[in-house]
Short mmCIF file of C-alpha atoms in Angstrom, two decimals:
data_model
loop_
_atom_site.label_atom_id
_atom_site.label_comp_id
_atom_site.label_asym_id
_atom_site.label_seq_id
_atom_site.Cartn_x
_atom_site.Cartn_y
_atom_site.Cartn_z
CA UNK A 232 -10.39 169.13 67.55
CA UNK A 233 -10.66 165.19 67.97
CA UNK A 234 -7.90 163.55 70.12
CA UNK A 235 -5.77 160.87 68.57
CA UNK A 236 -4.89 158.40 70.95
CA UNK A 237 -2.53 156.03 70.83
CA UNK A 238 -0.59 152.93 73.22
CA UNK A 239 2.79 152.35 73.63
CA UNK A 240 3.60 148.81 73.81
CA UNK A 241 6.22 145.76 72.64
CA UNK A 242 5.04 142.95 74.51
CA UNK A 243 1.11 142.52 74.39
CA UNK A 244 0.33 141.09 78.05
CA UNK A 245 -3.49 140.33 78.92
CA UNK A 246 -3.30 144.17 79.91
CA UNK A 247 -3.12 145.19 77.07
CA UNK A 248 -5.64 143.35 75.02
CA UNK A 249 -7.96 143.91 78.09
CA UNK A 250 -7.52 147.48 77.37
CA UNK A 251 -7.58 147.74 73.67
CA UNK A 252 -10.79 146.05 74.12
CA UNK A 253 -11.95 148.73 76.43
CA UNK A 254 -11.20 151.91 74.53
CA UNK A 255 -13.20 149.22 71.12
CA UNK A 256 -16.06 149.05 73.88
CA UNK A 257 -15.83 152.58 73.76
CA UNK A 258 -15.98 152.73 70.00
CA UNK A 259 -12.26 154.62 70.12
CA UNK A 260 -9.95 153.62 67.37
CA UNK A 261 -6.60 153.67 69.44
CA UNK A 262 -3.39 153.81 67.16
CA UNK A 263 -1.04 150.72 68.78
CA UNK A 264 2.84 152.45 69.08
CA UNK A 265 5.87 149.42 68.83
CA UNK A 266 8.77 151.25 70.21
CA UNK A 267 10.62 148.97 67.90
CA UNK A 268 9.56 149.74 64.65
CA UNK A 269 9.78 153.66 65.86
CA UNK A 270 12.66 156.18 65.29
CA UNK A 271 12.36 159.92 67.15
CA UNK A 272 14.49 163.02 65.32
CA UNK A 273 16.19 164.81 68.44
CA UNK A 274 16.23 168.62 67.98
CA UNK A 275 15.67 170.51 64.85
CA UNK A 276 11.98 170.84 64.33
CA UNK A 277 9.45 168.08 64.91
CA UNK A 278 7.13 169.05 61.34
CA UNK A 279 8.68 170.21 58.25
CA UNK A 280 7.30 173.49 56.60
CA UNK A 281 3.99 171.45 55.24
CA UNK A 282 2.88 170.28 58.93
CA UNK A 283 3.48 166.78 58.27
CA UNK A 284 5.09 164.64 60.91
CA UNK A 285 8.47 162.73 60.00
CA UNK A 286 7.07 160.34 62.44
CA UNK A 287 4.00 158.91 60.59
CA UNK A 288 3.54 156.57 63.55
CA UNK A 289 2.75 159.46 65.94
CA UNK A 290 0.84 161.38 62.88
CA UNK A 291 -1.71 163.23 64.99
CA UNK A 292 -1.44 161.85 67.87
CA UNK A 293 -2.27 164.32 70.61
CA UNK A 294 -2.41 161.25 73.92
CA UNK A 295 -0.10 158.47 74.51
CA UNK A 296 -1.26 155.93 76.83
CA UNK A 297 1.89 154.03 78.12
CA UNK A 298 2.20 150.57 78.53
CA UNK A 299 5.46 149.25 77.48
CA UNK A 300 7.01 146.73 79.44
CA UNK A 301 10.72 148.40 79.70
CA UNK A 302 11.58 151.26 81.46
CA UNK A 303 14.38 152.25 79.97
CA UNK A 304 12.77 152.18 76.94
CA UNK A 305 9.52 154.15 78.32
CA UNK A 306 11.58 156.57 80.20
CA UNK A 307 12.92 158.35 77.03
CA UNK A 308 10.26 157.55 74.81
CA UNK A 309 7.90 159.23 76.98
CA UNK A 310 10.16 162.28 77.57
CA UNK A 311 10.80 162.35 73.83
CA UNK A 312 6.72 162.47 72.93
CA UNK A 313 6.58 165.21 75.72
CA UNK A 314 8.82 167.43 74.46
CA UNK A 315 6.80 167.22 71.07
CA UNK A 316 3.87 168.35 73.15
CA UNK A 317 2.07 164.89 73.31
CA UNK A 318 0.31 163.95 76.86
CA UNK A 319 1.62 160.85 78.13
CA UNK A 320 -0.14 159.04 80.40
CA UNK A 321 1.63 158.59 82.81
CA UNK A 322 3.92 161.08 82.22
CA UNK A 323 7.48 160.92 82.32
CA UNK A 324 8.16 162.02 85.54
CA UNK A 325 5.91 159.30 87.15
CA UNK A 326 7.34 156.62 85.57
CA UNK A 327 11.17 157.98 85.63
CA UNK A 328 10.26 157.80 89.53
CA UNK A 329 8.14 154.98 89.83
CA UNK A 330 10.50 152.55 88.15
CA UNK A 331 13.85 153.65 90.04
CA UNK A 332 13.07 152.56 93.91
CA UNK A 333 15.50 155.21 95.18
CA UNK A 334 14.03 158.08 93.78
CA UNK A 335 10.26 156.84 94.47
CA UNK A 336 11.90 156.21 98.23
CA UNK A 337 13.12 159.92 98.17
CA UNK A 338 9.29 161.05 96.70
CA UNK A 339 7.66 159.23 99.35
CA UNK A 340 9.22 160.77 102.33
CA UNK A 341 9.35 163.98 101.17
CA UNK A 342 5.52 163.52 101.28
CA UNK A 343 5.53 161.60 104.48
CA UNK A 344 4.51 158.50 103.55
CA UNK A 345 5.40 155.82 106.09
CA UNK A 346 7.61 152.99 104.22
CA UNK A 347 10.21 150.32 105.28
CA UNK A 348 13.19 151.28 106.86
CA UNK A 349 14.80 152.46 103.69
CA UNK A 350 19.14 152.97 102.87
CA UNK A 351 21.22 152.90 100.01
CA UNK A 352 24.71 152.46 99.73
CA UNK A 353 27.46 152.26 97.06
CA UNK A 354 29.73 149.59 98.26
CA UNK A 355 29.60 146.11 100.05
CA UNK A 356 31.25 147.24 102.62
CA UNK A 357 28.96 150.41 103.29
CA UNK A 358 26.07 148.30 102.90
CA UNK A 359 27.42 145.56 105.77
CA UNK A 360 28.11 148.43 107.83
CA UNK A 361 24.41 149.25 107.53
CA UNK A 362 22.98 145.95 107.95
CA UNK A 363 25.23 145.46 110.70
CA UNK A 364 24.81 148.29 112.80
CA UNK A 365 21.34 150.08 111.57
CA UNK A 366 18.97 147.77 109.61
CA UNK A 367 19.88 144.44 111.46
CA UNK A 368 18.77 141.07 109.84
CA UNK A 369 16.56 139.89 108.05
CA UNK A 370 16.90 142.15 105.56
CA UNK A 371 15.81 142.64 101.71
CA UNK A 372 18.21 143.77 98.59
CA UNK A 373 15.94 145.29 96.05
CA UNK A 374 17.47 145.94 92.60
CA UNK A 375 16.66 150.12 92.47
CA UNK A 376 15.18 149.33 89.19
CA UNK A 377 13.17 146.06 88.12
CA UNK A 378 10.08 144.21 88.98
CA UNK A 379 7.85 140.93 89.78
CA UNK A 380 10.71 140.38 92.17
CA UNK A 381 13.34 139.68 90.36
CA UNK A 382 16.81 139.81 91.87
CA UNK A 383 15.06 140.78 95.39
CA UNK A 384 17.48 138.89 98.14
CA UNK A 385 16.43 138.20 101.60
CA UNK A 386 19.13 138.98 103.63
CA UNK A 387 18.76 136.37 106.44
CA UNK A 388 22.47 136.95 108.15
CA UNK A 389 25.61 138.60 107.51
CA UNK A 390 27.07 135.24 105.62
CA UNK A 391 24.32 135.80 103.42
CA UNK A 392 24.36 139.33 102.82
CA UNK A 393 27.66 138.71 101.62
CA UNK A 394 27.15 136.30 99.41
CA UNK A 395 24.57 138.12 97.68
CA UNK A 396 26.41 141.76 97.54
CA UNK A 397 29.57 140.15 96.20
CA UNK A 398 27.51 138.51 93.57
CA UNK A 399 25.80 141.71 92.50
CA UNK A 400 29.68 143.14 92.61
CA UNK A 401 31.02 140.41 90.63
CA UNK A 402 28.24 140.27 88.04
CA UNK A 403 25.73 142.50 88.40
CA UNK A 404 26.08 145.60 85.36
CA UNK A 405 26.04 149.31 86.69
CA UNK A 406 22.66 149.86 87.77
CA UNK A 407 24.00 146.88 90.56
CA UNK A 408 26.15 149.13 92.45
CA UNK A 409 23.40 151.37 93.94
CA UNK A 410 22.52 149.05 97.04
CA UNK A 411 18.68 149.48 97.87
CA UNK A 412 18.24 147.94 101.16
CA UNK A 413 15.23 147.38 103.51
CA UNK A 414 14.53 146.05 106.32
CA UNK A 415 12.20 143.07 106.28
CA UNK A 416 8.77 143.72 106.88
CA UNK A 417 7.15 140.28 109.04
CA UNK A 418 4.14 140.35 107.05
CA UNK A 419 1.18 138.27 107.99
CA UNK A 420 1.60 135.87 104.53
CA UNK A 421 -0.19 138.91 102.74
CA UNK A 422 0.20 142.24 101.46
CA UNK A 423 -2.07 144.91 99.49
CA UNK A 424 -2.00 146.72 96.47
CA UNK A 425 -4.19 149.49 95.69
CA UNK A 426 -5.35 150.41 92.55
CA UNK A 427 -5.48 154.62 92.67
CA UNK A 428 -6.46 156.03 89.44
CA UNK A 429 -6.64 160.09 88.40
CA UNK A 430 -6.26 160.41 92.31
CA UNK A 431 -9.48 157.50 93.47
CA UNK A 432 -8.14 154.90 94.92
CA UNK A 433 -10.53 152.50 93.04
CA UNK A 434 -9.51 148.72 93.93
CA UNK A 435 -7.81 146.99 96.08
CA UNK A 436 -6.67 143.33 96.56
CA UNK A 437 -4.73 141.22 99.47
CA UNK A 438 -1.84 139.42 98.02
CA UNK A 439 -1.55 135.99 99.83
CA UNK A 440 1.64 133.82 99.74
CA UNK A 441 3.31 131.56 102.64
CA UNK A 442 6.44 132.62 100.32
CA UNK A 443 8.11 136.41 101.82
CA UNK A 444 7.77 137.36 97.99
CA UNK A 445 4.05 137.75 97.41
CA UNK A 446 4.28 139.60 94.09
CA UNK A 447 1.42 137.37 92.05
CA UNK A 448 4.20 137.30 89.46
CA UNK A 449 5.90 134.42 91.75
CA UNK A 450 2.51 133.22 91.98
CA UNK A 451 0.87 134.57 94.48
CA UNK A 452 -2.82 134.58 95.42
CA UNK A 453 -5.83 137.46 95.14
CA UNK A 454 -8.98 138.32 97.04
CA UNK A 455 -10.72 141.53 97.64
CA UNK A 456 -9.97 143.86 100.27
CA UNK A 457 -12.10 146.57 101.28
CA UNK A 458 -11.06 150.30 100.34
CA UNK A 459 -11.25 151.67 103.90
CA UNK A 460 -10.07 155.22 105.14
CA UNK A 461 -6.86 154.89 106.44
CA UNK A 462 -5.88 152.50 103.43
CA UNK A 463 -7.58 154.62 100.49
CA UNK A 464 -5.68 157.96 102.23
CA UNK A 465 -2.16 156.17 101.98
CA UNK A 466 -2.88 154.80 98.92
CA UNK A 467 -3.69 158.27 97.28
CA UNK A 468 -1.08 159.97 98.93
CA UNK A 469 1.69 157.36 97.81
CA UNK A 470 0.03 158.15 94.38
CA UNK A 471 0.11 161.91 94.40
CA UNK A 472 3.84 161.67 96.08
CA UNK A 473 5.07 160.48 93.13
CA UNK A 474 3.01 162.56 90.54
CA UNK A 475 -0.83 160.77 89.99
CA UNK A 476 -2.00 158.91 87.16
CA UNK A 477 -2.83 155.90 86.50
CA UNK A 478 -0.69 153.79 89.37
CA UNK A 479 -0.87 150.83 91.54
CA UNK A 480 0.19 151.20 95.08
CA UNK A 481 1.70 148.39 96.50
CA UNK A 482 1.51 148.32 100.85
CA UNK A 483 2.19 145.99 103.86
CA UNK A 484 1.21 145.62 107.35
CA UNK A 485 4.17 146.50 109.96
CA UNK A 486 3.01 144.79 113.07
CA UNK A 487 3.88 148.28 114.93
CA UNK A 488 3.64 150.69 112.96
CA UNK A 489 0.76 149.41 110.54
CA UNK A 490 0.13 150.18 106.87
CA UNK A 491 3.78 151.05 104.80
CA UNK A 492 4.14 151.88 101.17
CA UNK A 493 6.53 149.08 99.51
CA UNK A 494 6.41 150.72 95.86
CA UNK A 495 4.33 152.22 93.16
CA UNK A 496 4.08 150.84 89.71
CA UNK A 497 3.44 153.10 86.65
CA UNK A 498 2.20 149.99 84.49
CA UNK A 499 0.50 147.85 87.10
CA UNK A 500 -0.51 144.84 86.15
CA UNK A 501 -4.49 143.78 86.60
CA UNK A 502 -5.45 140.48 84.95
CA UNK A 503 -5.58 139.22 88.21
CA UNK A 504 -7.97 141.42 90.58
CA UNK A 505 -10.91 142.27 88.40
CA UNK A 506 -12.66 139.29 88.91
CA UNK A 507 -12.27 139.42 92.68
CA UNK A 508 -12.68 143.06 92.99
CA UNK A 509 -15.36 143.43 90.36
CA UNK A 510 -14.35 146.40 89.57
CA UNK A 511 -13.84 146.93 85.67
CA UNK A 512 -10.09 148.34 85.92
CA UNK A 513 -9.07 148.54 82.66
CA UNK A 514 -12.38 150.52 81.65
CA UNK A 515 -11.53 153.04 84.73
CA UNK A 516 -8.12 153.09 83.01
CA UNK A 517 -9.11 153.87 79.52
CA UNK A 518 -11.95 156.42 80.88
CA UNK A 519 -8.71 158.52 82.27
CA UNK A 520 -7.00 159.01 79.52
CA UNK A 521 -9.40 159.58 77.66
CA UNK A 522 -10.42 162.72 80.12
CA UNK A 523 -6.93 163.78 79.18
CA UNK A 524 -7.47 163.19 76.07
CA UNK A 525 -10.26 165.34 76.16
CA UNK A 526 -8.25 167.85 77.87
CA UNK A 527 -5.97 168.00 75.65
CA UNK A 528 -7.98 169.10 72.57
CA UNK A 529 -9.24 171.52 74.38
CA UNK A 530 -6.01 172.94 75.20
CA UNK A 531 -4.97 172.69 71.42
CA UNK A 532 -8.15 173.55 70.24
CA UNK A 533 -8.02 176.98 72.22
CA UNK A 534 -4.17 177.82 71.22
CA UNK A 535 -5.47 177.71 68.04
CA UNK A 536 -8.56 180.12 68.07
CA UNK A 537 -5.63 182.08 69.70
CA UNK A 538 -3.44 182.08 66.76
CA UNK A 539 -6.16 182.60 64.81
CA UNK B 281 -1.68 126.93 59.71
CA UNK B 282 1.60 128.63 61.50
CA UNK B 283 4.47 126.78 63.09
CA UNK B 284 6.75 126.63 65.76
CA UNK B 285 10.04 128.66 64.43
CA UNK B 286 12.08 126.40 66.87
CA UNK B 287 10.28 122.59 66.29
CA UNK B 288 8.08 123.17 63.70
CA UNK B 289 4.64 122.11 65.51
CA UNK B 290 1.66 123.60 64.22
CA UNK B 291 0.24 126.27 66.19
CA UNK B 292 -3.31 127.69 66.33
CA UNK B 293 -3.15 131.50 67.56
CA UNK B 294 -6.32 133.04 69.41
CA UNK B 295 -8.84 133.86 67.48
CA UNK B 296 -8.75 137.68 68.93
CA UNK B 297 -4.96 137.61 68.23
CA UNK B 298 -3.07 140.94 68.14
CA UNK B 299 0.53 141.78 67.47
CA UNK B 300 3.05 141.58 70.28
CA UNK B 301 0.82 139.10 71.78
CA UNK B 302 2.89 135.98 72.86
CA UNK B 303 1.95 132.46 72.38
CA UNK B 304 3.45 129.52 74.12
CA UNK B 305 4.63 127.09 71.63
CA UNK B 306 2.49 123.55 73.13
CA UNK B 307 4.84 120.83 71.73
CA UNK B 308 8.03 122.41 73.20
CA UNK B 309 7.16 125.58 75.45
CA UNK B 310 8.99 128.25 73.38
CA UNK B 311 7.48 131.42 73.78
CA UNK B 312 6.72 133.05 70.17
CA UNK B 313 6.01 136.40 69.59
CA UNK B 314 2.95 137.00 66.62
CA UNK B 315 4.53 139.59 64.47
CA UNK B 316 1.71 139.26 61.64
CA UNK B 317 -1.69 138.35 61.74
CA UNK B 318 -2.51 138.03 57.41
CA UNK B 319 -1.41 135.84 57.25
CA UNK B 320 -0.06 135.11 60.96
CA UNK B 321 3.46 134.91 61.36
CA UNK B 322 5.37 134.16 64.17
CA UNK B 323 9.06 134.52 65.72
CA UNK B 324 10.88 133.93 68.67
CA UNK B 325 9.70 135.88 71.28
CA UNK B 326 12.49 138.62 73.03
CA UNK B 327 13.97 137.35 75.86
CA UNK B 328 12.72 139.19 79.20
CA UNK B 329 15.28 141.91 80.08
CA UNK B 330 16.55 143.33 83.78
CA UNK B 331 14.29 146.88 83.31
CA UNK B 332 10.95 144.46 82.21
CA UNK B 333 8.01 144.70 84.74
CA UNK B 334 5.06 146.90 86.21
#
């Protein structure tokens, strides 16, 4: 049985043309899935009595490679395609957890991986308390859900950790009132990410900025950065707390107590560290699924000898 | 040749354009989304929402 594969995606980034070009490269004809041009029945059956799919756009498609740009969106679609026995990579409990900071937090140190001083609160005054009396200042607000650093607040003092809370209070929507705070990591202008794919921690890169955000979003710089054993070992551990795939671990260097884990994205984005890693990312990337893909069909291809 | 759905400037896609792909307007900067490629067609791209990223 041949695997149909198919990406999820709105917004065509460089990622994504990098990696239709590498399953083309691979001479596999992958089925492009807009979100927004797709509708999903909920219950009743998925096929009507002929076998056909109501959903021509997922028509035999047995692998979904993910790489749409919102996570709400991504979040159900994914757990919609699961439940109609498609493999999603990455599935939909990796990204559910990767793209909500509290509950990649809560993965992470049930695995015992070292990260930032970590709290959440509900209310500005809870979270003053904190910052007051546990995390000191500086401190960081992260948004629990949302990326490049967007809405990330450096809490230098109290004045300005209530300036920021009572603008999140005032006009942030509900997502706002879950208070991810940090304390501040004094990083040495840099930090790493490492690229950890089907549980290899293939790539990594130092991300330079004299600015505290060094997301290369907000412009920061690249160069290559060896994958050595103690940084490889976090890496795939920070991967495999949160449920493997294909993931991009992002770290920084506490001056005592060295490497932490900052996040891990489900739809990392690359553009910017093949050329100084050398390392051909999106090919890696491609390669994965289409081992699941592989998988897969076997798995199908033996329920139905079964039935049979 | 396409155009600019906010100031009319002509625009010249890439040649390797794909749907979804977003192209920078050059005469005024608005981002436009290609949502046909025969013949291309172009509109204004979505604007980037709180749950975007990586």
């Amino acid at each position: 049985m041949n695997a149909t594969v198919a990406m999820a995606c709105s917004r065509v980034r460089v990622e994504e043309k990098l990696l239709l070009d590498a399953y083309a490269r691979r001479g596999v004809e992958v089925r492009r899935v807009d979100p927004r041009a797709l509708s999903l029945p909920l219950g009743g059956t998925h096929t009507d009595p002929t076998g056909t799919d109501p959903t021509p756009a997922l028509q035999g498609v047995t692998v979904l490679h993910d790489r749409g740009i919102s996570y709400g969106v991504s979040c159900h679609l994914l757990e919609a395609l699961a439940a109609r026995g498609i493999a999603c990579v990455n599935t939909p409990d990796v990204v559910r957890t990767c793209g909500d900071k509290v509950l990649a937090s809560l993965r992470l140190d049930e695995a015992g991986v070292p990260q930032p001083e970590t709290r959440l609160a509900f209310s500005s005054e809870e979270a003053l308390r904190l910052l007051d009396e546990e995390l000191g200042y500086p401190a960081v607000l992260k948004p629990a859900v949302g990326s490049w650093g967007r809405l990330v607040a450096r809490l230098n003092d109290r004045h300005a950790a209530e300036a920021v809370l009572e603008d999140r209070e005032v006009l942030g929507s509900w997502p706002h009132r879950s208070l991810y705070l940090q304390a501040l990591v004094a990083k040495p202008g840099r930090d790493l990410r490492v690229f950890v794919i089907d549980g290899e921690p293939v790539a990594a890169i130092w991300r330079h900025s004299d600015h505290w955000v060094t997301n290369t979003a907000r412009g920061g710089s690249v160069s290559a950065c060896a994958v050595e054993a103690e940084l490889g070992e976090l890496a795939v551990a920070a991967a495999a707390a949160v449920g493997g795939g294909i993931l991009a671990v992002d770290l920084v260097e506490h001056p005592d107590r060295g490497l932490l884990v900052l996040e891990v994205n489900h739809g990392g984005e690359f553009r910017n560290s093949i050329e100084p890693t050398g390392v051909d990312l999106p090919g890696l990337m491609v390669d994965h699924v289409l081992a699941v893909a592989a998988r897969t069909s076997a798995v199908l291809a033996g329920a139905a000898t079964e039935c049979a | 040749m396409p155009s600019c759905t906010e100031c009319s400037a002509p625009l010249s896609p890439p040649t390797d354009a794909v749907e979804g792909e977003i192209v920078p307007c050059p005469e005024c900067g608005t981002e436009l989304e290609i949502v046909g490629l025969d013949p291309v067609a172009l509109a204004l791209a979505p604007e980037v929402e709180e749950d975007w990223g990586e």
